[in-house]
Amino acid sequence: MKQEIVDLPDWLQGKFIVLVGLMGAGKTKLGRIIASSFELPFIDADAEIEAAAGCSVQEIFDRFGEDYFRDGERRVIQRILSEQPAVLATGGGAYMNEETQQEISAHGVAVWLRADLDLLVRRTERRSGRPLLNKGNGREILADLMDKRYPVYAKADFVVDVSDEPAPQTAQRIMTNLIEHQPIEENAS
Ligand code: S3P
């Protein structure tokens, strides 16, 4: 869908807009819309990791393990953040790394896409290729990740609640928050 072009606010010139949040929160989909609206490039960190490794995230986990993936993830994000500003969708675990958090703060703003468990379960059921969810019950795994990660994601500069509303509307809310420079969205629904 062709998005209406929106002026990037002055305070965001030269900065990355980095989307963080759990699997299924919509980081890639919303990131693409925001990027095309602000006329910025869009980068998906997982896709960059796959390109660098020459295989899928699933294969990296299977062949080399999670620690190896995390190390590659940290390095790839560091490299991306040293290049031209863009809208960057990170994988769900990336923001858990303190060095990555610092790099993001140095080069841009982090936007946490906060979603409730039911939404994440519904969305992740539809797609495979997420190694962490292949290990057992998706709902239990996501609930556990929420407990561990939401307190860390809460360090992000902006928090936007995502729901079942159409993605262009959520993207618009995110951009409005950025334009108005309102770091925290008060209302969850
Ligand atoms: C992960 C999320 C995935 C991918 C990898 C690990 C995580 O990305 O990076 O499977 O630890 O939450 P998405 O959040 O884009 O699905």
Short mmCIF file of C-alpha atoms in Angstrom, two decimals, residues 71-180:
data_model
loop_
_atom_site.label_atom_id
_atom_site.label_comp_id
_atom_site.label_asym_id
_atom_site.label_seq_id
_atom_site.Cartn_x
_atom_site.Cartn_y
_atom_site.Cartn_z
CA ASP A 71 26.74 -12.60 19.07
CA GLY A 72 26.03 -12.20 15.36
CA GLU A 73 22.89 -10.23 16.14
CA ARG A 74 24.80 -7.77 18.35
CA ARG A 75 27.51 -7.27 15.73
CA VAL A 76 25.13 -6.88 12.81
CA ILE A 77 23.01 -4.31 14.68
CA GLN A 78 26.14 -2.41 15.67
CA ARG A 79 27.19 -2.31 12.01
CA ILE A 80 23.74 -1.19 10.84
CA LEU A 81 23.68 1.61 13.44
CA SER A 82 27.01 2.92 12.17
CA GLU A 83 25.55 3.45 8.70
CA GLN A 84 22.80 5.62 7.20
CA PRO A 85 19.80 6.33 9.48
CA ALA A 86 16.82 4.09 8.86
CA VAL A 87 13.85 2.49 10.49
CA LEU A 88 15.26 -0.68 12.03
CA ALA A 89 13.15 -3.66 13.09
CA THR A 90 15.11 -5.74 15.60
CA GLY A 91 14.54 -9.38 16.54
CA GLY A 92 12.75 -9.86 19.84
CA GLY A 93 15.87 -10.70 21.82
CA ALA A 94 18.15 -7.95 20.52
CA TYR A 95 17.21 -5.24 23.01
CA MET A 96 18.03 -7.58 25.91
CA ASN A 97 21.71 -6.95 25.21
CA GLU A 98 22.99 -3.93 27.14
CA GLU A 99 25.59 -3.03 24.56
CA THR A 100 22.88 -3.02 21.90
CA GLN A 101 20.70 -0.80 24.10
CA GLN A 102 23.58 1.66 24.40
CA GLU A 103 24.27 1.62 20.67
CA ILE A 104 20.62 2.28 19.96
CA SER A 105 20.58 5.21 22.42
CA ALA A 106 23.70 6.62 20.80
CA HIS A 107 22.25 6.52 17.29
CA GLY A 108 18.50 6.79 17.64
CA VAL A 109 15.38 6.12 19.61
CA ALA A 110 13.88 2.83 20.69
CA VAL A 111 10.15 2.29 20.30
CA TRP A 112 8.68 -0.63 22.21
CA LEU A 113 5.66 -2.21 20.54
CA ARG A 114 3.85 -3.55 23.59
CA ALA A 115 1.36 -6.33 22.93
CA ASP A 116 -0.67 -8.60 25.15
CA LEU A 117 -0.17 -12.34 25.27
CA ASP A 118 -3.29 -13.33 23.32
CA LEU A 119 -2.33 -11.14 20.40
CA LEU A 120 1.22 -12.50 20.30
CA VAL A 121 0.00 -16.09 20.48
CA ARG A 122 -2.50 -15.54 17.67
CA ARG A 123 0.05 -13.89 15.44
CA THR A 124 2.92 -16.28 16.01
CA GLU A 125 0.74 -19.35 15.48
CA ARG A 126 0.41 -18.36 11.85
CA ARG A 127 4.12 -18.40 11.04
CA SER A 128 6.91 -20.89 11.60
CA GLY A 129 10.65 -20.19 11.48
CA ARG A 130 10.94 -18.91 15.04
CA PRO A 131 13.32 -21.29 16.79
CA LEU A 132 12.45 -20.19 20.33
CA LEU A 133 8.81 -21.10 19.78
CA ASN A 134 9.53 -24.54 18.36
CA LYS A 135 10.68 -25.84 21.70
CA GLY A 136 7.31 -26.27 23.39
CA ASN A 137 4.01 -24.59 24.06
CA GLY A 138 4.01 -21.21 22.30
CA ARG A 139 1.77 -19.51 24.85
CA GLU A 140 3.91 -20.63 27.79
CA ILE A 141 7.12 -19.63 26.07
CA LEU A 142 5.77 -16.21 25.14
CA ALA A 143 4.41 -15.66 28.68
CA ASP A 144 7.82 -16.48 30.08
CA LEU A 145 9.53 -14.15 27.60
CA MET A 146 7.09 -11.39 28.55
CA ASP A 147 8.05 -11.77 32.23
CA LYS A 148 11.74 -11.59 31.41
CA ARG A 149 11.73 -9.02 28.67
CA TYR A 150 9.00 -6.50 29.33
CA PRO A 151 10.87 -4.89 32.25
CA VAL A 152 13.84 -4.45 29.90
CA TYR A 153 11.82 -3.27 26.89
CA ALA A 154 10.38 -0.67 29.29
CA LYS A 155 13.72 1.17 29.05
CA ALA A 156 12.79 2.15 25.47
CA ASP A 157 12.22 5.85 24.76
CA PHE A 158 8.69 5.29 23.48
CA VAL A 159 6.04 2.74 24.31
CA VAL A 160 3.15 2.14 21.96
CA ASP A 161 0.44 -0.44 22.55
CA VAL A 162 -0.35 -2.60 19.57
CA SER A 163 -3.68 -4.30 19.03
CA ASP A 164 -5.71 -5.84 16.26
CA GLU A 165 -6.31 -2.47 14.61
CA PRO A 166 -5.09 -2.20 10.99
CA ALA A 167 -1.32 -1.74 10.82
CA PRO A 168 -1.46 1.65 9.04
CA GLN A 169 -3.41 3.04 12.03
CA THR A 170 -0.90 1.71 14.53
CA ALA A 171 1.92 3.10 12.40
CA GLN A 172 0.16 6.45 12.40
CA ARG A 173 -0.07 6.42 16.21
CA ILE A 174 3.62 5.62 16.47
CA MET A 175 4.50 8.46 14.09
CA THR A 176 2.24 10.88 15.94
CA ASN A 177 4.01 10.02 19.19
CA LEU A 178 7.34 10.60 17.51
CA ILE A 179 6.26 13.84 15.87
CA GLU A 180 4.79 15.18 19.08
#
